[in-house]
XYZ file of C-alpha atoms in Angstrom:
389
model
C 19.205 0.197 14.304
C 16.348 -1.125 12.367
C 14.057 0.368 10.591
C 11.089 0.949 13.078
C 8.499 0.494 10.276
C 5.976 -2.814 10.015
C 4.964 -3.436 6.125
C 1.605 -4.075 5.580
C 1.876 -7.897 3.507
C 0.017 -9.975 2.438
C 0.743 -12.628 5.723
C 0.248 -9.778 8.438
C -2.683 -8.890 6.672
C -3.877 -12.324 7.697
C -2.433 -12.250 10.736
C -4.011 -9.175 11.959
C -7.703 -10.100 10.483
C -7.253 -13.856 12.409
C -6.315 -12.301 15.614
C -9.240 -9.102 15.722
C -11.997 -10.708 13.942
C -11.436 -13.620 16.844
C -11.519 -10.789 19.582
C -14.838 -9.799 18.082
C -15.733 -13.288 19.163
C -15.763 -14.384 15.261
C -16.121 -17.793 14.794
C -13.350 -18.931 11.366
C -13.539 -22.262 9.800
C -10.360 -22.469 7.195
C -10.170 -24.403 3.938
C -7.002 -23.474 2.543
C -7.104 -19.786 1.697
C -10.619 -19.454 1.961
C -12.229 -18.278 5.089
C -15.700 -18.657 6.113
C -16.190 -16.010 9.377
C -19.503 -16.384 11.708
C -19.926 -12.724 13.346
C -21.712 -12.678 16.443
C -25.253 -10.161 16.212
C -23.163 -8.516 19.855
C -19.969 -7.986 17.730
C -19.142 -3.995 17.469
C -18.676 -4.202 14.149
C -20.088 -3.136 10.900
C -19.698 -6.960 9.447
C -21.923 -8.001 13.120
C -24.808 -10.531 12.510
C -23.245 -11.799 8.816
C -21.699 -14.846 7.688
C -18.495 -13.857 6.160
C -16.667 -16.182 3.221
C -13.419 -14.288 3.002
C -10.804 -15.611 0.108
C -7.325 -15.029 0.956
C -4.834 -13.221 -1.603
C -5.720 -10.553 -4.630
C -7.154 -13.468 -7.090
C -9.507 -15.945 -6.827
C -10.899 -18.825 -9.178
C -13.902 -17.822 -10.811
C -15.942 -20.298 -9.076
C -14.407 -18.562 -5.591
C -17.355 -15.960 -4.481
C -16.296 -14.050 -1.545
C -14.800 -10.669 0.469
C -10.580 -10.669 -1.176
C -8.034 -9.719 1.917
C -5.556 -8.413 0.580
C -3.064 -5.663 1.659
C -5.491 -3.040 -0.608
C -8.489 -4.659 -0.428
C -11.563 -2.809 1.347
C -11.891 -5.596 3.125
C -8.184 -5.171 5.394
C -8.445 -1.146 4.700
C -12.097 -1.591 6.976
C -11.030 -3.718 9.850
C -7.901 -1.657 9.934
C -9.713 1.556 10.726
C -12.166 0.259 12.833
C -9.857 -1.333 14.832
C -7.773 1.475 14.961
C -10.868 3.674 15.906
C -11.835 1.298 18.587
C -8.337 1.271 20.214
C -7.315 4.569 18.452
C -5.598 5.844 22.188
C -4.071 3.841 25.668
C -1.893 3.730 27.985
C 1.350 1.145 28.221
C 4.301 0.451 30.854
C 7.584 -0.847 29.991
C 8.550 -3.099 33.532
C 12.227 -2.520 33.390
C 12.525 -6.031 34.982
C 10.796 -7.400 31.358
C 12.715 -5.234 28.795
C 16.448 -5.934 28.083
C 19.383 -3.827 29.023
C 20.028 -2.043 25.422
C 23.321 -2.701 24.207
C 24.728 0.698 22.245
C 25.753 0.004 18.192
C 29.159 1.489 19.278
C 29.477 -2.084 22.046
C 27.493 -4.153 19.590
C 29.920 -3.591 16.761
C 33.542 -3.803 19.262
C 35.850 -6.319 20.259
C 35.637 -5.226 23.907
C 32.262 -8.082 25.684
C 30.117 -6.739 28.106
C 30.121 -8.857 31.761
C 27.392 -7.158 32.909
C 24.652 -4.673 33.039
C 23.186 -2.532 36.289
C 20.746 -0.070 35.589
C 19.447 2.071 38.226
C 16.268 3.496 38.336
C 15.695 7.426 39.117
C 12.427 8.276 38.108
C 9.069 8.192 35.533
C 9.236 9.568 32.485
C 6.648 9.844 29.653
C 6.590 9.214 25.814
C 4.025 8.996 23.125
C 4.003 7.244 20.484
C 1.766 7.600 17.588
C 1.328 4.785 14.877
C 1.364 5.987 11.154
C -0.490 4.318 8.162
C 2.090 5.311 4.612
C 1.316 5.160 1.819
C 3.798 6.092 -0.970
C 2.425 5.577 -4.742
C 2.226 6.483 -8.484
C -0.261 5.639 -10.296
C 1.196 3.888 -12.415
C 3.557 1.267 -11.368
C 4.935 2.218 -7.181
C 2.887 1.380 -4.080
C 4.508 1.002 -0.539
C 2.687 0.172 2.691
C 4.012 0.542 5.572
C 2.749 0.947 9.428
C 5.143 3.207 10.991
C 6.074 4.306 14.659
C 7.544 7.655 15.697
C 8.188 7.465 19.641
C 8.924 11.019 21.078
C 9.532 12.231 25.103
C 6.673 13.817 26.296
C 8.745 16.715 27.804
C 11.096 18.096 25.254
C 9.058 16.213 21.594
C 12.770 14.357 20.973
C 11.990 11.590 18.639
C 13.310 7.999 20.752
C 14.259 5.261 17.620
C 15.118 2.927 19.755
C 11.807 2.650 21.787
C 9.746 2.477 18.123
C 11.611 -0.551 17.952
C 10.644 -1.494 21.412
C 6.837 -0.306 21.097
C 6.630 -2.705 17.830
C 7.713 -5.743 19.593
C 6.037 -5.418 22.423
C 2.543 -4.574 20.086
C 3.233 -7.250 17.669
C 0.863 -10.178 16.692
C 3.544 -12.873 17.341
C 3.720 -11.159 20.734
C 1.424 -11.772 24.181
C -0.772 -8.601 23.756
C 0.358 -5.584 25.852
C -1.630 -4.815 28.660
C -3.306 -0.998 28.220
C -5.133 1.481 30.010
C -7.138 4.950 28.834
C -4.563 6.847 27.948
C -5.033 10.752 30.077
C -4.906 13.653 27.129
C -5.906 16.131 26.729
C -7.469 17.322 22.373
C -4.434 19.968 22.603
C -2.043 18.042 23.366
C -3.274 14.887 21.482
C -2.873 17.704 17.802
C 0.645 18.769 19.284
C 1.618 15.822 19.755
C 0.550 14.352 16.188
C 2.378 17.363 14.297
C 5.725 17.182 16.236
C 5.161 12.986 15.373
C 4.156 13.928 11.940
C 7.578 16.441 11.010
C 9.087 13.728 12.861
C 8.020 10.657 10.358
C 8.072 12.877 7.459
C 11.962 13.858 7.943
C 12.762 9.699 8.662
C 10.958 9.093 5.351
C 12.227 11.706 3.043
C 14.779 9.295 1.320
C 12.636 6.428 0.421
C 9.985 9.076 -0.992
C 12.844 10.498 -2.746
C 14.552 6.796 -3.668
C 10.552 6.386 -4.778
C 10.181 9.627 -6.934
C 13.285 8.890 -8.505
C 12.354 5.725 -9.723
C 8.761 7.346 -11.124
C 11.146 10.649 -12.864
C 12.949 7.524 -14.648
C 9.909 5.472 -15.783
C 8.688 9.437 -17.015
C 11.508 9.957 -18.499
C 11.679 6.825 -20.511
C 7.996 6.793 -21.572
C 8.998 10.276 -22.640
C 11.579 9.299 -24.798
C 9.560 6.109 -26.340
C 6.794 8.561 -26.860
C 9.710 11.148 -28.769
C 10.958 8.267 -30.662
C 7.221 7.113 -31.591
C 6.648 10.792 -32.991
C 9.921 11.042 -34.965
C 8.654 7.943 -36.381
C 5.945 9.477 -37.346
C 7.476 12.590 -39.039
C 9.533 10.167 -40.913
C 6.887 8.583 -42.497
C 4.691 11.400 -42.817
C 7.856 12.897 -44.855
C 8.487 9.576 -47.241
C 4.871 10.103 -48.233
C 4.902 13.639 -48.820
C 7.442 12.971 -50.766
C 5.820 10.362 -53.117
C 2.899 12.889 -53.396
C 4.993 14.758 -54.762
C 6.489 12.695 -57.086
C 2.974 11.088 -58.007
C 2.150 15.345 -58.458
C 4.675 16.206 -60.885
C 3.811 13.026 -62.848
C 0.165 13.628 -63.248
C 0.985 17.363 -64.212
C 3.180 16.020 -67.098
C 0.534 13.892 -68.068
C -1.910 17.072 -67.996
C 0.595 18.666 -70.678
C 0.841 15.344 -73.109
C -3.045 14.221 -72.717
C -5.313 14.989 -75.123
C -8.360 16.902 -73.724
C -10.898 13.601 -72.818
C -8.566 12.296 -70.491
C -6.437 15.845 -68.932
C -10.067 16.030 -66.909
C -9.502 13.064 -64.961
C -6.125 13.204 -64.588
C -6.545 17.210 -63.352
C -9.034 15.246 -60.597
C -6.299 12.990 -59.699
C -3.854 15.871 -59.342
C -6.623 17.736 -57.393
C -7.042 14.880 -55.193
C -3.602 13.878 -54.429
C -2.599 18.177 -53.371
C -5.419 17.914 -50.970
C -3.761 14.919 -49.810
C 0.008 16.464 -49.906
C -2.220 20.007 -48.278
C -3.245 17.854 -45.203
C -0.010 15.962 -44.738
C 2.030 19.126 -45.097
C -0.284 20.788 -42.208
C -0.019 17.189 -40.213
C 4.143 17.636 -40.443
C 4.460 21.429 -39.233
C 1.972 20.789 -36.876
C 4.396 17.712 -35.039
C 7.393 19.498 -35.826
C 6.019 21.937 -33.805
C 5.724 20.010 -30.984
C 8.274 18.425 -30.780
C 10.495 21.455 -31.056
C 8.208 21.985 -28.239
C 9.115 18.893 -26.385
C 5.871 17.838 -26.902
C 4.365 19.318 -23.687
C 0.658 18.271 -23.052
C 1.912 14.864 -23.415
C 4.649 14.954 -20.791
C 2.453 16.899 -19.073
C 0.238 13.633 -18.915
C 2.746 11.384 -18.274
C 3.917 12.993 -15.539
C 1.001 13.342 -13.193
C 0.517 9.514 -13.928
C 3.705 8.753 -12.885
C 3.722 11.811 -10.139
C 4.293 10.539 -6.143
C 1.154 10.066 -4.123
C 2.386 10.447 -0.404
C -1.000 9.985 1.850
C 0.258 9.955 6.160
C -2.699 8.691 8.378
C -2.459 9.028 12.017
C -4.618 5.323 13.632
C -3.848 5.083 17.226
C -1.374 7.266 20.079
C 0.154 4.882 22.918
C 0.821 7.181 26.546
C 4.040 4.984 26.981
C 5.576 5.266 31.002
C 9.004 4.329 31.421
C 11.806 4.629 34.061
C 14.641 7.331 33.673
C 18.483 6.279 34.916
C 22.069 5.430 34.311
C 22.991 2.017 33.504
C 26.120 0.324 34.469
C 28.222 -1.528 31.716
C 31.225 -3.807 32.848
C 33.505 -4.295 30.120
C 36.184 -6.910 29.732
C 38.981 -6.633 26.673
C 41.808 -8.999 26.898
C 43.350 -8.808 29.879
C 42.056 -5.545 31.690
C 38.153 -4.382 32.365
C 36.361 -1.656 33.874
C 32.872 0.037 33.931
C 30.895 3.135 32.191
C 28.057 4.653 33.893
C 25.679 6.085 31.289
C 22.360 7.842 31.208
C 20.034 5.091 30.629
C 16.028 5.146 29.661
C 14.201 1.615 29.777
C 13.130 0.814 26.447
C 14.599 3.682 24.787
C 18.540 2.712 25.317
C 21.381 4.836 26.169
C 20.588 8.799 26.642
C 24.232 10.146 26.749
C 27.205 10.079 24.113
C 30.354 8.836 24.951
C 33.226 10.205 23.439
C 36.484 8.719 22.727
C 38.928 10.396 25.480
C 41.721 11.042 22.155
C 40.197 12.854 19.656
C 36.788 13.606 21.299
C 34.686 11.743 18.845
C 31.226 10.323 19.548
C 31.155 6.350 19.685
C 29.002 4.877 16.905
C 28.437 1.681 15.330
C 30.776 3.186 12.279
C 33.416 4.283 16.047
C 33.017 1.679 17.794
C 35.063 0.797 20.985
C 38.330 -0.053 20.291
C 39.952 -0.237 23.703
C 39.335 0.429 27.472
C 43.208 -0.013 28.620
C 42.974 3.362 31.009
C 40.391 5.141 29.053
C 37.734 5.159 26.500
C 39.288 4.850 22.849
C 37.526 4.851 19.786
C 38.719 1.922 17.408
C 40.526 4.422 15.404
C 42.769 6.335 18.023
C 43.207 2.716 19.280
C 44.501 1.387 16.293
C 46.754 4.230 15.220
C 48.238 3.760 19.226
C 49.355 0.207 19.033
C 50.892 1.450 15.986
C 53.021 2.660 17.383
């Protein structure tokens, strides 16, 4: 199963902006990466009544003026916030006849073929899909922007991963817009649903957050080590300078004893100047050695704060999804035999029941696919063991 996330890419931003501006009644004249947009006074946007030149991409020629359009641009964030606030809630229905039967992973990875399917709906169910904007970044290097859909059953708060993918497909910029009606939910229900969906989302993106955190930690460790080596080199340079000064001071002390009275005053002054420089270096060395022993805490703190993760999760839209629950009969064929399996199913949701191997009682999955239907349902592992004997 793929991850129900949409990366906020440059092409996606441009398609969204094009479709959104046209939905407001704007006219757009495109010349390469430069768009000249005329926005009518009646348009429901803060940009109304303006002529706007949009420059696609994060960089443009110095002679070209206009509003830059890219995933992090102010214009993109403004239009995305406008669109989500104007259509923050909605309600759609997933029609069984327009939704292909979802073949489970344990069948897609199996040598058993699906000859036919038949879905029998029994009742309607409601799910809630919350579309979140997820930003994972460090100040220094890493940034990830995603639009992430989380679907939960309105009754049980159970997460419905397949429905998330179905929702993103139905509402994709490449698909014909799904018809939406006003959602009917109270404020308390909305807050509860968003809280539940956010909990599911945090569990889903935890691995990705850990990956970015590890990358950032490695970058911080490398920078700390680089700083430590620079300071160690500085200590060595100061030690060498101190040693040279000490030798010069010793030489001047011998000259004082051997000098005439007229020259002695000048040599004393030179020695005093070198002693002052020597003491400054001694102080610097002592401070550097102390900070080295402590691990350069202030610099480490500064570096690690700069590489710290900033994770922001913002709900954008909430959609009620009406779908049908019932049973699907899968007509299967393998070699010369065939059989049928009937399991719980939801339109757009997929299989809602576990199917287990009759021999080991393990659940069938993509990794433990269906191996045989000869007399009973068996996983690939058990079917192989029987075949070997």
